[in-house]
Amino acid sequence: MSDFTLPVHHDGADPARDTGYVDPPPRMGFFTDTSICIGCKACEVACKEWNEVPEDGLEWTGMSFDNTQGLSADSWRHVAFIEQPAVAEDGKDFRWLMASDVCKHCTHAACLDVCPTGALFRTEFGTVVVQDDVCNGCGYCVPACPYGVVAIRESDGGAHKCTLCYDRLEVGQEPACAKACPTDSIQFGELETLRARAGERVEALHAAGVEEAQLYGHDPEDGVGGDGAFFLLLDEPEVYGLPPDPVVTTRDLASMWRHAGAAAGALVLVVGASFLGGRSR
Amino acid sequence: MAPRGRGGGRAGPRGRRVVPRRAVPVSPRRRREPEFISYYGRPILNEPVWAATDIAGYFFLGGMAGASSLLAAGAELTDRPALARASKVGALGAISLSLVALVHDLGRPARFLNMLRVFKPTSPMSVGVWVLGAYAPAAGIAAASDLTGIARPAGRAAAAGAAALGPVVASYTSVLMCNTAIPAWHEGYREMPFVFVASAASAAAGLALVAVPCDQAGPARTLAVAGAVGELAASHRLTSRLGLVADTYDTGRAGTLIKAAKVMTAAGAVLGATAGRRTRPASMVAGAALLAASACTRFGIFAAGVASARDPKYVVAPQRERRASATPAA
């Protein structure tokens, strides 16, 4: 029991190789620089068009100009509009942040770990994809995701989320959202290159006085082993609806099984002990 | 007020640091209200899509079945045929109903079979499906042989097999729940298996108190007391360790269910161990209370999880705290 190791606990940040691909291409991902997002929603639309994702309600929510509200089985990109009264040092002001959210394609992906059918799999590019024809709709991936990304589509009962346009990647194309983004807020490429570029961008912003600029999901040491889709944010993650410190709960699975084993043992002992003592009949 | 040329967050060059106010109204809560910000109060996590009746019901029935198989084995070894038979039949009935609940949640039987195409140790659901695949037939053969008197040796072997797998069936569902990002479940992963097996013991004991004459139900009465003590202790430990997230177990639908469970657990165990010794009606009332208590425990835990996913406070505040406490050490 103590030697129980889990496949998610590889040291390297190369999930494709860890999964068993012998000579995979470089890990690909997204760097979403929200400081240059203009909230045009071209990414949302391009994603729906390319992936034939159904419409998911065309009504105003009343909460803001954000009428998508969040990621779902039918929204694989979601542009958050943060419209807030804010206090500036020189008086009252208003701020408006925009950020295009997406599946994070975690290095240690909880959805993939818990899937009991193998419908979720790791691609050679290190991304995470659901196979619609294998998914049985058990819904385990839904509460497992620490980012609240993957969801069940009511019309077909299956789990759906961003595939990072696996079909386009296979033929050397970039994902539809990145292709459509007019400001290059969504950048697609080799993850290592993107991380280096993101680091430079944060430094440039800091030098320009934007102290609040920070990277999110870039760190291979974080609770999910770093994200294949990471972000430059202008405020804390929770402002954008992102968890501050997500973890892949599978990392505690060995401990969970040990506790369950102890509990099961206790049950055996207690039931056994119930039969000790004098026969009452 | 329109944003100026530079949006609030990007106001660096002129030295205007923009500090967000608490922008999102948080739901009015009673105590220990944490400072936190979220995106229009919208949830961060997706709540489970599982129907409570199917999945919490499945946890209750599976627990009752697993512990009943163990009770049946003890009864057989100590020559209590009525206890053995009731527990075997109860185990079969419960596990059959739990599989119906599972298939109902999935939509159609083929989707259950689809899970048998792989075995994944990282997925407690996959592990559970295989365990059930071995346990359910064993429980079935054990009960059928006991009822019909056919193939007694095979029946005894099956009963032993069911007893060996019973504790796994009763406990694995706690791992299934806790291996999610739902704060009320995951944060309690150390105590949850003990709550689950204690609740399973209560249910199995309750079933026996209902179905078995007093003169053979002695071990069930003892088990009822042990299960009740164990469940109350483990639940207490769970909620006292959880901090803010413990609120989800104390309030709302979950709070009601869990309070009801505690009262019925204690009452059922006490009644079973006292008047239940002498009169069958008292024994049956005690048993029914224990069964209801076990069901309430499962439904309450389920509801607490949903509540903890629905309010971003339970995601943001503990994670912020964790990060704050980890930073100085790093």
Coordinates of C-alpha atoms in Angstrom, one line a residue:
Chain A
M1 CA 0.0 0.0 0.0
S2 CA 2.8 2.4 0.9
D3 CA 4.4 1.9 -2.5
F4 CA 1.2 2.8 -4.3
T5 CA 2.4 5.4 -6.8
L6 CA 0.1 7.2 -9.2
P7 CA 0.7 7.9 -12.8
V8 CA 0.0 11.6 -12.2
H9 CA 3.1 12.1 -10.1
H10 CA 5.7 12.3 -12.8
D11 CA 8.3 14.9 -12.1
G12 CA 8.6 16.2 -15.6
A13 CA 6.3 18.8 -17.0
D14 CA 6.0 16.8 -20.2
P15 CA 2.6 15.2 -19.8
A16 CA 2.6 13.6 -23.3
R17 CA 5.8 11.7 -22.6
D18 CA 4.6 10.8 -19.1
T19 CA 1.5 9.4 -20.7
G20 CA 3.6 7.1 -22.9
Y21 CA 4.1 8.9 -26.2
V22 CA 7.5 7.9 -27.4
D23 CA 8.5 10.9 -29.4
P24 CA 5.8 13.5 -29.0
P25 CA 5.9 17.0 -30.6
P26 CA 6.6 19.9 -28.3
R27 CA 3.8 20.6 -25.7
M28 CA 1.5 23.2 -27.2
G29 CA -0.7 25.7 -25.3
F30 CA -2.3 29.1 -24.9
F31 CA -0.9 32.2 -23.4
T32 CA -3.8 34.6 -22.9
D33 CA -2.6 38.1 -22.3
T34 CA -5.6 39.8 -20.8
S35 CA -4.0 43.2 -20.7
I36 CA -4.6 43.5 -24.5
C37 CA -8.0 41.8 -24.6
I38 CA -10.7 44.2 -26.0
G39 CA -13.6 42.0 -25.2
C40 CA -14.7 41.5 -28.8
K41 CA -15.7 37.9 -28.2
A42 CA -14.3 36.9 -31.6
C43 CA -12.7 33.9 -29.8
E44 CA -16.1 32.7 -28.4
V45 CA -17.7 32.9 -31.8
A46 CA -14.8 31.4 -33.7
C47 CA -14.7 28.5 -31.3
K48 CA -18.4 27.8 -31.7
E49 CA -18.2 28.0 -35.4
W50 CA -15.2 25.7 -35.9
N51 CA -16.2 23.1 -33.3
E52 CA -19.9 23.2 -34.0
V53 CA -20.7 24.0 -30.4
P54 CA -24.4 24.6 -29.9
E55 CA -25.9 28.0 -29.0
D56 CA -26.4 28.3 -25.2
G57 CA -28.8 31.1 -24.6
L58 CA -29.0 34.5 -26.2
E59 CA -30.3 36.6 -23.4
W60 CA -28.9 39.4 -21.3
T61 CA -28.1 38.4 -17.8
G62 CA -28.3 41.8 -16.2
M63 CA -25.1 41.3 -14.3
S64 CA -22.9 43.0 -16.9
F65 CA -22.2 43.1 -20.6
D66 CA -21.0 39.6 -20.2
N67 CA -23.9 37.5 -21.6
T68 CA -22.0 34.2 -21.6
Q69 CA -21.4 34.2 -17.8
G70 CA -18.9 31.4 -17.7
L71 CA -17.4 28.3 -19.3
S72 CA -19.8 25.5 -20.0
A73 CA -20.3 22.4 -22.2
D74 CA -21.5 24.9 -24.8
S75 CA -19.0 27.8 -24.2
W76 CA -15.4 26.6 -24.5
R77 CA -14.1 30.2 -24.5
H78 CA -15.6 32.8 -22.2
V79 CA -14.8 36.5 -22.2
A80 CA -15.2 37.8 -18.7
F81 CA -16.1 41.5 -18.4
I82 CA -15.2 42.9 -15.0
E83 CA -17.0 46.2 -14.7
Q84 CA -16.3 47.6 -11.3
P85 CA -16.4 50.8 -9.4
A86 CA -12.9 51.2 -8.2
V87 CA -11.1 53.7 -5.9
A88 CA -8.1 55.4 -7.4
E89 CA -5.6 57.3 -5.4
D90 CA -6.8 60.5 -7.0
G91 CA -10.5 59.8 -6.6
K92 CA -13.3 57.6 -7.8
D93 CA -12.9 55.8 -11.0
F94 CA -14.4 52.9 -12.9
R95 CA -12.4 49.9 -14.2
W96 CA -13.2 47.5 -16.9
L97 CA -11.1 44.3 -17.2
M98 CA -11.5 41.7 -19.9
A99 CA -10.2 38.2 -20.0
S100 CA -10.8 35.3 -22.3
D101 CA -11.0 32.1 -20.2
V102 CA -10.6 28.6 -21.5
C103 CA -9.9 25.0 -20.3
K104 CA -6.5 25.0 -18.7
H105 CA -5.2 21.7 -20.1
C106 CA -3.5 21.0 -16.8
T107 CA -0.3 19.1 -16.5
H108 CA -2.0 16.9 -13.9
A109 CA -5.5 16.9 -15.1
A110 CA -8.1 15.8 -12.5
C111 CA -10.8 15.3 -15.2
L112 CA -8.6 12.9 -17.0
D113 CA -7.5 11.1 -13.8
V114 CA -11.1 10.4 -12.7
C115 CA -12.7 9.5 -16.0
P116 CA -13.8 5.8 -15.6
T117 CA -14.1 5.1 -19.3
G118 CA -11.0 6.6 -20.9
A119 CA -13.1 9.0 -22.8
L120 CA -10.8 11.8 -21.6
F121 CA -7.3 11.4 -23.0
R122 CA -4.0 13.2 -23.3
T123 CA -3.0 14.1 -26.8
E124 CA 0.5 14.0 -28.2
F125 CA 0.6 17.8 -27.8
G126 CA 0.1 17.4 -24.1
T127 CA -3.5 18.7 -24.2
V128 CA -6.6 17.0 -22.8
V129 CA -9.5 16.0 -25.0
V130 CA -12.9 14.3 -24.5
Q131 CA -14.0 11.7 -27.0
D132 CA -17.7 12.2 -27.4
D133 CA -18.4 8.7 -28.6
V134 CA -16.7 7.1 -25.6
C135 CA -18.0 9.4 -22.8
N136 CA -20.8 7.8 -20.9
G137 CA -22.0 10.9 -19.1
C138 CA -21.2 9.8 -15.6
G139 CA -20.3 13.4 -14.7
Y140 CA -17.3 12.5 -12.5
C141 CA -15.0 14.9 -14.4
V142 CA -17.4 17.8 -13.6
P143 CA -16.8 18.2 -9.8
A144 CA -13.3 16.9 -10.2
C145 CA -12.1 19.9 -12.3
P146 CA -10.6 22.5 -9.9
Y147 CA -11.4 25.3 -12.4
G148 CA -15.0 24.5 -13.0
V149 CA -14.5 24.0 -16.8
V150 CA -15.8 20.6 -18.0
A151 CA -19.5 20.2 -18.0
I152 CA -22.3 18.0 -19.2
R153 CA -24.3 19.0 -22.3
E154 CA -28.0 18.4 -21.7
S155 CA -28.9 17.6 -25.3
D156 CA -26.5 14.6 -25.6
G157 CA -25.7 13.9 -21.9
G158 CA -21.9 13.9 -22.6
A159 CA -19.1 15.9 -21.1
H160 CA -17.7 18.7 -23.3
K161 CA -14.9 21.3 -23.1
C162 CA -12.2 22.9 -25.1
T163 CA -10.1 20.5 -27.2
L164 CA -7.5 23.1 -28.0
C165 CA -8.7 22.4 -31.6
Y166 CA -7.0 19.0 -31.7
D167 CA -8.2 18.6 -35.3
R168 CA -6.5 21.8 -36.3
L169 CA -3.3 21.1 -34.4
E170 CA -2.9 17.8 -36.2
V171 CA -2.7 19.6 -39.5
G172 CA -0.4 22.3 -38.3
Q173 CA -3.1 25.0 -37.8
E174 CA -3.5 27.1 -34.8
P175 CA -6.8 26.9 -32.7
A176 CA -9.7 28.9 -34.0
C177 CA -9.9 31.3 -31.1
A178 CA -6.2 32.3 -31.4
K179 CA -6.6 32.6 -35.2
A180 CA -9.6 34.9 -34.7
C181 CA -8.2 37.1 -31.9
P182 CA -7.6 40.6 -33.4
T183 CA -5.2 41.8 -30.7
D184 CA -3.1 38.6 -30.2
S185 CA -4.5 38.5 -26.6
I186 CA -4.8 34.8 -27.2
Q187 CA -1.4 33.4 -28.3
F188 CA -0.9 29.8 -29.3
G189 CA 2.4 28.0 -29.6
E190 CA 5.0 25.8 -27.9
L191 CA 4.4 26.1 -24.2
E192 CA 8.1 26.8 -23.4
T193 CA 8.2 29.7 -25.9
L194 CA 5.0 31.1 -24.5
R195 CA 6.3 31.0 -21.0
A196 CA 9.4 32.9 -21.9
R197 CA 7.3 35.5 -23.8
A198 CA 4.9 35.8 -20.9
G199 CA 7.8 36.4 -18.5
E200 CA 9.1 39.2 -20.7
R201 CA 5.6 40.7 -21.1
V202 CA 5.1 40.9 -17.3
E203 CA 8.5 42.5 -16.8
A204 CA 7.7 45.1 -19.5
L205 CA 4.4 45.9 -17.8
H206 CA 6.0 46.1 -14.4
A207 CA 8.6 48.5 -15.8
A208 CA 5.8 50.5 -17.2
G209 CA 4.3 50.8 -13.8
V210 CA 1.6 48.2 -14.0
E211 CA 2.6 46.6 -10.8
E212 CA -0.6 44.5 -10.6
A213 CA 0.3 42.4 -13.7
Q214 CA 0.8 38.8 -12.8
L215 CA 1.0 35.4 -14.4
Y216 CA -1.5 32.7 -13.5
G217 CA -1.2 29.0 -14.2
H218 CA 2.3 29.3 -15.6
D219 CA 4.1 27.7 -12.7
P220 CA 5.0 24.0 -13.1
E221 CA 5.2 23.8 -9.2
D222 CA 1.6 24.8 -8.7
G223 CA -1.2 22.4 -7.5
V224 CA -2.0 21.1 -11.0
G225 CA 1.6 21.0 -12.2
G226 CA 1.1 24.1 -14.3
D227 CA -1.4 24.8 -17.0
G228 CA -1.1 24.3 -20.8
A229 CA -3.3 27.4 -21.0
F230 CA -2.1 30.2 -18.8
F231 CA -2.8 33.8 -18.3
L232 CA -1.5 37.3 -17.7
L233 CA -3.9 39.0 -15.3
L234 CA -4.3 42.5 -14.0
D235 CA -5.8 41.6 -10.7
E236 CA -6.1 38.6 -8.4
P237 CA -7.4 35.4 -10.1
E238 CA -10.7 35.3 -8.2
V239 CA -11.6 38.7 -9.6
Y240 CA -11.8 36.9 -13.0
G241 CA -13.7 33.9 -11.5
L242 CA -10.5 31.8 -11.3
P243 CA -9.5 29.8 -8.2
P244 CA -6.5 31.3 -6.3
D245 CA -4.8 28.0 -5.6
P246 CA -6.3 25.1 -7.5
V247 CA -5.0 21.5 -6.9
V248 CA -5.5 18.2 -8.6
T249 CA -7.1 16.2 -5.8
T250 CA -5.7 13.0 -7.3
R251 CA -2.4 13.9 -5.7
D252 CA -4.0 13.0 -2.3
L253 CA -5.5 9.8 -3.7
A254 CA -3.0 7.4 -2.1
S255 CA -3.7 9.0 1.2
M256 CA -7.5 8.8 0.6
W257 CA -7.2 5.1 -0.1
R258 CA -5.1 4.6 3.0
H259 CA -7.8 6.3 5.1
A260 CA -10.5 4.3 3.4
G261 CA -8.5 1.1 4.1
A262 CA -8.2 2.0 7.7
A263 CA -11.9 2.7 7.9
A264 CA -12.7 -0.6 6.2
G265 CA -10.4 -2.4 8.7
A266 CA -12.1 -0.7 11.5
L267 CA -15.5 -1.9 10.2
V268 CA -14.3 -5.5 10.1
L269 CA -13.0 -5.2 13.7
V270 CA -16.2 -3.6 15.0
V271 CA -18.5 -6.1 13.3
G272 CA -16.3 -8.9 14.6
A273 CA -16.3 -7.5 18.1
S274 CA -20.1 -7.2 18.0
F275 CA -20.2 -11.0 17.9
L276 CA -18.0 -11.5 20.9
G277 CA -19.4 -11.9 24.3
G278 CA -22.2 -14.2 25.4
R279 CA -24.8 -15.4 23.1
S280 CA -27.9 -13.3 24.0
R281 CA -30.4 -15.9 22.9
Chain B
M1 CA -18.6 57.0 -15.1
A2 CA -16.8 56.0 -18.2
P3 CA -13.4 54.4 -18.1
R4 CA -10.7 56.9 -19.0
G5 CA -8.2 56.4 -21.8
R6 CA -6.4 54.0 -19.6
G7 CA -8.6 51.4 -18.1
G8 CA -8.5 51.3 -14.3
G9 CA -6.3 48.3 -14.0
R10 CA -3.7 49.6 -16.4
A11 CA -3.2 53.0 -14.8
G12 CA 0.5 52.5 -14.0
P13 CA 2.5 55.1 -15.8
R14 CA 0.9 58.1 -14.0
G15 CA 1.2 56.3 -10.7
R16 CA -2.5 55.9 -10.1
R17 CA -2.8 52.6 -8.4
V18 CA -6.3 51.4 -8.7
V19 CA -7.7 49.4 -5.9
P20 CA -10.8 47.4 -6.4
R21 CA -13.6 47.8 -3.9
R22 CA -15.3 44.8 -2.8
A23 CA -17.1 44.7 -6.1
V24 CA -19.4 41.7 -5.7
P25 CA -22.0 41.6 -3.0
V26 CA -21.6 38.4 -1.1
S27 CA -24.6 36.5 0.3
P28 CA -25.4 37.6 3.8
R29 CA -24.1 35.0 6.2
R30 CA -24.1 34.6 9.9
R31 CA -20.6 34.2 11.1
R32 CA -16.9 34.4 10.3
E33 CA -17.6 36.2 7.0
P34 CA -14.4 36.2 5.1
E35 CA -13.1 39.0 2.9
F36 CA -13.2 37.7 -0.6
I37 CA -13.8 38.8 -4.1
S38 CA -15.4 36.8 -6.9
Y39 CA -16.8 37.3 -10.4
Y40 CA -20.3 38.7 -9.9
G41 CA -20.7 36.1 -7.1
R42 CA -20.8 33.4 -9.7
P43 CA -19.6 29.9 -8.7
I44 CA -16.0 29.0 -9.6
L45 CA -16.5 25.2 -9.5
N46 CA -19.2 23.4 -11.4
E47 CA -21.5 21.6 -8.9
P48 CA -22.0 17.9 -9.3
V49 CA -24.5 17.0 -12.1
W50 CA -25.4 13.9 -10.1
A51 CA -29.0 13.6 -8.9
A52 CA -29.1 13.4 -5.1
T53 CA -31.6 10.6 -5.0
D54 CA -29.5 8.5 -7.4
I55 CA -26.1 9.1 -6.1
A56 CA -26.6 9.8 -2.4
G57 CA -29.1 7.0 -2.5
Y58 CA -26.4 4.8 -4.1
F59 CA -23.9 5.6 -1.3
F60 CA -26.5 4.7 1.3
L61 CA -27.6 1.5 -0.3
G62 CA -24.0 0.4 -1.1
G63 CA -22.9 1.1 2.5
M64 CA -25.8 -0.9 3.9
A65 CA -25.1 -3.8 1.5
G66 CA -21.4 -3.9 2.3
A67 CA -21.8 -3.9 6.1
S68 CA -24.7 -6.3 5.9
S69 CA -22.5 -8.9 4.1
L70 CA -20.1 -8.6 6.9
L71 CA -22.8 -9.0 9.5
A72 CA -24.1 -12.0 7.6
A73 CA -20.7 -13.7 7.8
G74 CA -20.6 -13.2 11.5
A75 CA -24.1 -14.5 11.9
E76 CA -23.3 -17.6 10.0
L77 CA -20.1 -18.3 12.0
T78 CA -22.0 -17.9 15.3
D79 CA -25.1 -19.9 14.1
R80 CA -27.7 -17.1 13.9
P81 CA -29.6 -18.2 10.8
A82 CA -32.3 -15.5 10.9
L83 CA -29.7 -12.7 11.2
A84 CA -27.6 -14.3 8.4
R85 CA -30.5 -14.6 6.1
A86 CA -31.9 -11.1 6.6
S87 CA -28.5 -9.6 6.1
K88 CA -27.8 -11.6 3.0
V89 CA -31.1 -10.8 1.5
G90 CA -30.8 -7.2 2.6
A91 CA -27.3 -6.9 1.0
L92 CA -28.6 -8.3 -2.3
G93 CA -31.6 -6.0 -2.3
A94 CA -29.6 -3.0 -1.4
I95 CA -26.8 -3.6 -4.0
S96 CA -29.4 -4.3 -6.7
L97 CA -31.3 -1.1 -6.0
S98 CA -28.0 0.8 -5.8
L99 CA -27.1 -0.5 -9.3
V100 CA -30.5 0.6 -10.6
A101 CA -29.8 4.1 -9.1
L102 CA -26.4 4.2 -10.8
V103 CA -27.8 3.2 -14.2
H104 CA -30.6 5.6 -13.8
D105 CA -28.1 8.4 -13.2
L106 CA -26.1 7.4 -16.2
G107 CA -29.2 7.2 -18.4
R108 CA -29.0 3.7 -19.9
P109 CA -27.4 0.3 -18.9
A110 CA -25.0 0.3 -21.8
R111 CA -23.2 3.3 -20.2
F112 CA -22.6 1.2 -17.1
L113 CA -21.0 -1.6 -19.3
N114 CA -19.0 1.1 -21.0
M115 CA -17.1 1.6 -17.8
L116 CA -15.9 -2.0 -17.9
R117 CA -13.8 -1.2 -21.0
V118 CA -10.9 0.1 -18.9
F119 CA -9.5 -0.2 -15.4
K120 CA -8.1 3.0 -14.0
P121 CA -6.6 3.1 -10.5
T122 CA -6.7 6.9 -10.6
S123 CA -10.5 6.8 -10.9
P124 CA -12.3 5.6 -7.7
M125 CA -15.4 5.2 -9.9
S126 CA -13.5 2.8 -12.2
V127 CA -12.2 0.8 -9.2
G128 CA -15.7 0.8 -7.7
V129 CA -17.3 -0.5 -10.8
W130 CA -14.9 -3.5 -10.8
V131 CA -15.4 -4.1 -7.1
L132 CA -19.2 -4.0 -7.6
G133 CA -18.8 -6.4 -10.5
A134 CA -17.3 -8.9 -8.2
Y135 CA -19.4 -8.1 -5.1
A136 CA -22.9 -8.0 -6.5
P137 CA -22.8 -11.6 -8.0
A138 CA -21.3 -12.9 -4.7
A139 CA -24.0 -11.2 -2.7
G140 CA -26.6 -12.6 -5.1
I141 CA -25.4 -16.2 -4.9
A142 CA -25.1 -16.0 -1.1
A143 CA -28.7 -14.8 -0.7
A144 CA -30.1 -17.1 -3.3
S145 CA -28.5 -20.2 -1.8
D146 CA -29.6 -19.2 1.7
L147 CA -33.2 -18.7 0.5
T148 CA -33.5 -21.8 -1.6
G149 CA -31.1 -24.2 0.2
I150 CA -29.5 -25.1 -3.1
A151 CA -25.7 -25.3 -3.5
R152 CA -24.9 -24.6 0.1
P153 CA -21.1 -24.8 -0.2
A154 CA -21.1 -22.4 -3.1
G155 CA -23.4 -20.2 -1.1
R156 CA -21.0 -20.2 1.8
A157 CA -18.1 -19.4 -0.4
A158 CA -20.0 -16.6 -2.0
A159 CA -21.0 -15.2 1.4
A160 CA -17.4 -15.3 2.4
G161 CA -16.5 -13.4 -0.8
A162 CA -19.2 -10.9 -0.2
A163 CA -18.0 -10.4 3.4
A164 CA -14.4 -9.8 2.2
L165 CA -15.5 -7.2 -0.4
G166 CA -18.2 -5.7 1.8
P167 CA -15.9 -3.3 3.7
V168 CA -14.5 -2.1 0.3
V169 CA -18.0 -1.5 -1.0
A170 CA -18.9 0.4 2.1
S171 CA -15.8 2.6 2.1
Y172 CA -14.7 3.2 -1.5
T173 CA -17.6 5.7 -2.2
S174 CA -16.0 8.1 0.3
V175 CA -12.9 8.2 -1.8
L176 CA -15.0 8.6 -4.9
M177 CA -16.6 11.7 -3.4
C178 CA -13.4 13.2 -1.8
N179 CA -11.4 12.8 -5.0
T180 CA -13.1 15.9 -6.4
A181 CA -12.5 19.6 -6.1
I182 CA -15.7 20.1 -4.1
P183 CA -14.4 21.8 -0.9
A184 CA -16.8 20.2 1.6
W185 CA -15.8 16.7 0.3
H186 CA -12.2 17.0 -0.5
E187 CA -11.1 18.9 2.6
G188 CA -12.7 16.1 4.7
Y189 CA -11.0 13.2 3.0
R190 CA -9.4 12.0 6.2
E191 CA -12.6 11.6 8.1
M192 CA -15.1 10.9 5.4
P193 CA -14.3 7.1 5.1
F194 CA -14.9 6.7 8.8
V195 CA -18.2 8.6 8.6
F196 CA -19.2 6.4 5.6
V197 CA -18.3 3.0 7.3
A198 CA -19.9 4.0 10.6
S199 CA -23.1 5.1 8.7
A200 CA -22.9 1.8 6.8
A201 CA -22.7 -0.1 10.1
S202 CA -25.7 1.8 11.5
A203 CA -27.7 1.0 8.3
A204 CA -26.8 -2.7 8.4
A205 CA -27.6 -2.9 12.1
G206 CA -30.8 -1.0 11.5
L207 CA -31.9 -3.5 8.9
A208 CA -31.2 -6.4 11.2
L209 CA -33.1 -4.8 14.0
V210 CA -36.1 -4.4 11.8
A211 CA -36.0 -7.9 10.2
V212 CA -34.6 -10.2 12.9
P213 CA -36.2 -11.5 16.1
C214 CA -34.7 -10.0 19.2
D215 CA -33.0 -13.2 20.3
Q216 CA -30.8 -13.3 17.3
A217 CA -30.2 -9.5 17.0
G218 CA -27.7 -9.1 19.8
P219 CA -24.7 -8.4 17.5
A220 CA -26.8 -5.9 15.5
R221 CA -27.6 -4.0 18.7
T222 CA -23.9 -3.9 19.6
L223 CA -23.1 -2.8 16.1
A224 CA -25.8 -0.1 16.2
V225 CA -24.2 1.4 19.3
A226 CA -20.7 1.2 17.8
G227 CA -21.8 2.6 14.5
A228 CA -23.6 5.5 16.2
V229 CA -20.6 6.4 18.4
G230 CA -18.3 6.1 15.4
E231 CA -20.5 8.2 13.2
L232 CA -21.0 11.0 15.7
A233 CA -17.3 11.1 16.5
A234 CA -16.1 11.1 12.9
S235 CA -18.7 13.7 11.9
H236 CA -17.6 15.9 14.8
R237 CA -14.0 15.6 13.8
L238 CA -14.8 16.3 10.2
T239 CA -16.6 19.5 10.8
S240 CA -14.4 20.8 13.6
R241 CA -11.4 20.5 11.3
L242 CA -12.9 22.1 8.2
G243 CA -13.0 25.7 9.3
L244 CA -15.1 28.0 7.1
V245 CA -16.3 25.1 4.9
A246 CA -17.9 23.4 7.9
D247 CA -20.7 26.0 7.5
T248 CA -22.0 24.0 4.6
Y249 CA -22.6 21.0 7.0
D250 CA -24.4 23.2 9.5
T251 CA -26.7 25.3 7.4
G252 CA -29.4 24.9 4.8
R253 CA -30.6 21.6 3.6
A254 CA -27.4 19.8 4.6
G255 CA -27.7 21.2 8.1
T256 CA -31.2 20.0 8.5
L257 CA -30.4 16.5 7.2
I258 CA -27.3 16.1 9.3
K259 CA -29.0 17.3 12.5
A260 CA -31.8 14.9 11.8
A261 CA -29.3 12.1 11.2
K262 CA -27.5 12.8 14.5
V263 CA -30.7 12.7 16.5
M264 CA -32.0 9.6 14.8
T265 CA -28.6 7.8 15.1
A266 CA -28.4 8.4 18.8
A267 CA -32.1 7.7 19.5
G268 CA -32.0 4.5 17.4
A269 CA -28.9 3.2 19.0
V270 CA -30.1 3.9 22.6
L271 CA -33.6 2.5 21.9
G272 CA -32.1 -0.6 20.2
A273 CA -29.8 -1.3 23.1
T274 CA -32.5 -0.9 25.7
A275 CA -36.1 -1.6 24.9
G276 CA -35.0 -3.2 21.6
R277 CA -33.6 -6.1 23.6
R278 CA -36.9 -7.1 24.9
T279 CA -39.7 -6.2 22.5
R280 CA -39.8 -6.6 18.7
P281 CA -41.7 -3.4 18.1
A282 CA -39.1 -1.3 19.9
S283 CA -36.4 -3.1 18.0
M284 CA -38.1 -2.3 14.7
V285 CA -38.6 1.3 15.5
A286 CA -34.9 1.6 16.5
G287 CA -33.9 -0.1 13.3
A288 CA -36.0 2.2 11.2
A289 CA -34.5 5.2 12.9
L290 CA -31.0 4.0 12.2
L291 CA -31.8 3.3 8.5
A292 CA -33.3 6.8 8.1
A293 CA -30.3 8.3 9.9
S294 CA -27.9 6.6 7.6
A295 CA -29.8 7.9 4.6
C296 CA -29.9 11.4 6.0
T297 CA -26.2 11.4 6.6
R298 CA -25.5 10.5 2.9
F299 CA -28.0 13.1 1.6
G300 CA -26.7 15.7 4.0
I301 CA -23.1 15.2 3.0
F302 CA -24.2 15.4 -0.6
A303 CA -26.0 18.6 -0.1
A304 CA -23.1 20.1 1.8
G305 CA -20.9 19.4 -1.2
V306 CA -23.3 21.1 -3.6
A307 CA -23.6 24.1 -1.3
S308 CA -19.8 24.4 -1.1
A309 CA -19.5 24.4 -4.9
R310 CA -22.3 26.9 -5.4
D311 CA -20.8 29.7 -3.3
P312 CA -17.4 30.9 -4.5
K313 CA -16.6 31.9 -0.9
Y314 CA -15.8 28.3 0.0
V315 CA -13.4 28.1 -2.9
V316 CA -11.7 31.4 -2.7
A317 CA -11.3 32.0 1.1
P318 CA -9.7 28.6 2.0
Q319 CA -7.4 28.7 -1.0
R320 CA -6.3 32.3 -0.2
E321 CA -5.6 31.2 3.4
R322 CA -3.7 28.2 2.2
R323 CA -1.6 30.3 -0.1
A324 CA -0.9 32.9 2.5
S325 CA 0.2 30.3 5.0
A326 CA 2.4 28.5 2.5
T327 CA 4.2 31.6 1.3
P328 CA 6.4 32.5 4.3
A329 CA 7.6 29.0 4.6
A330 CA 8.6 28.8 0.9

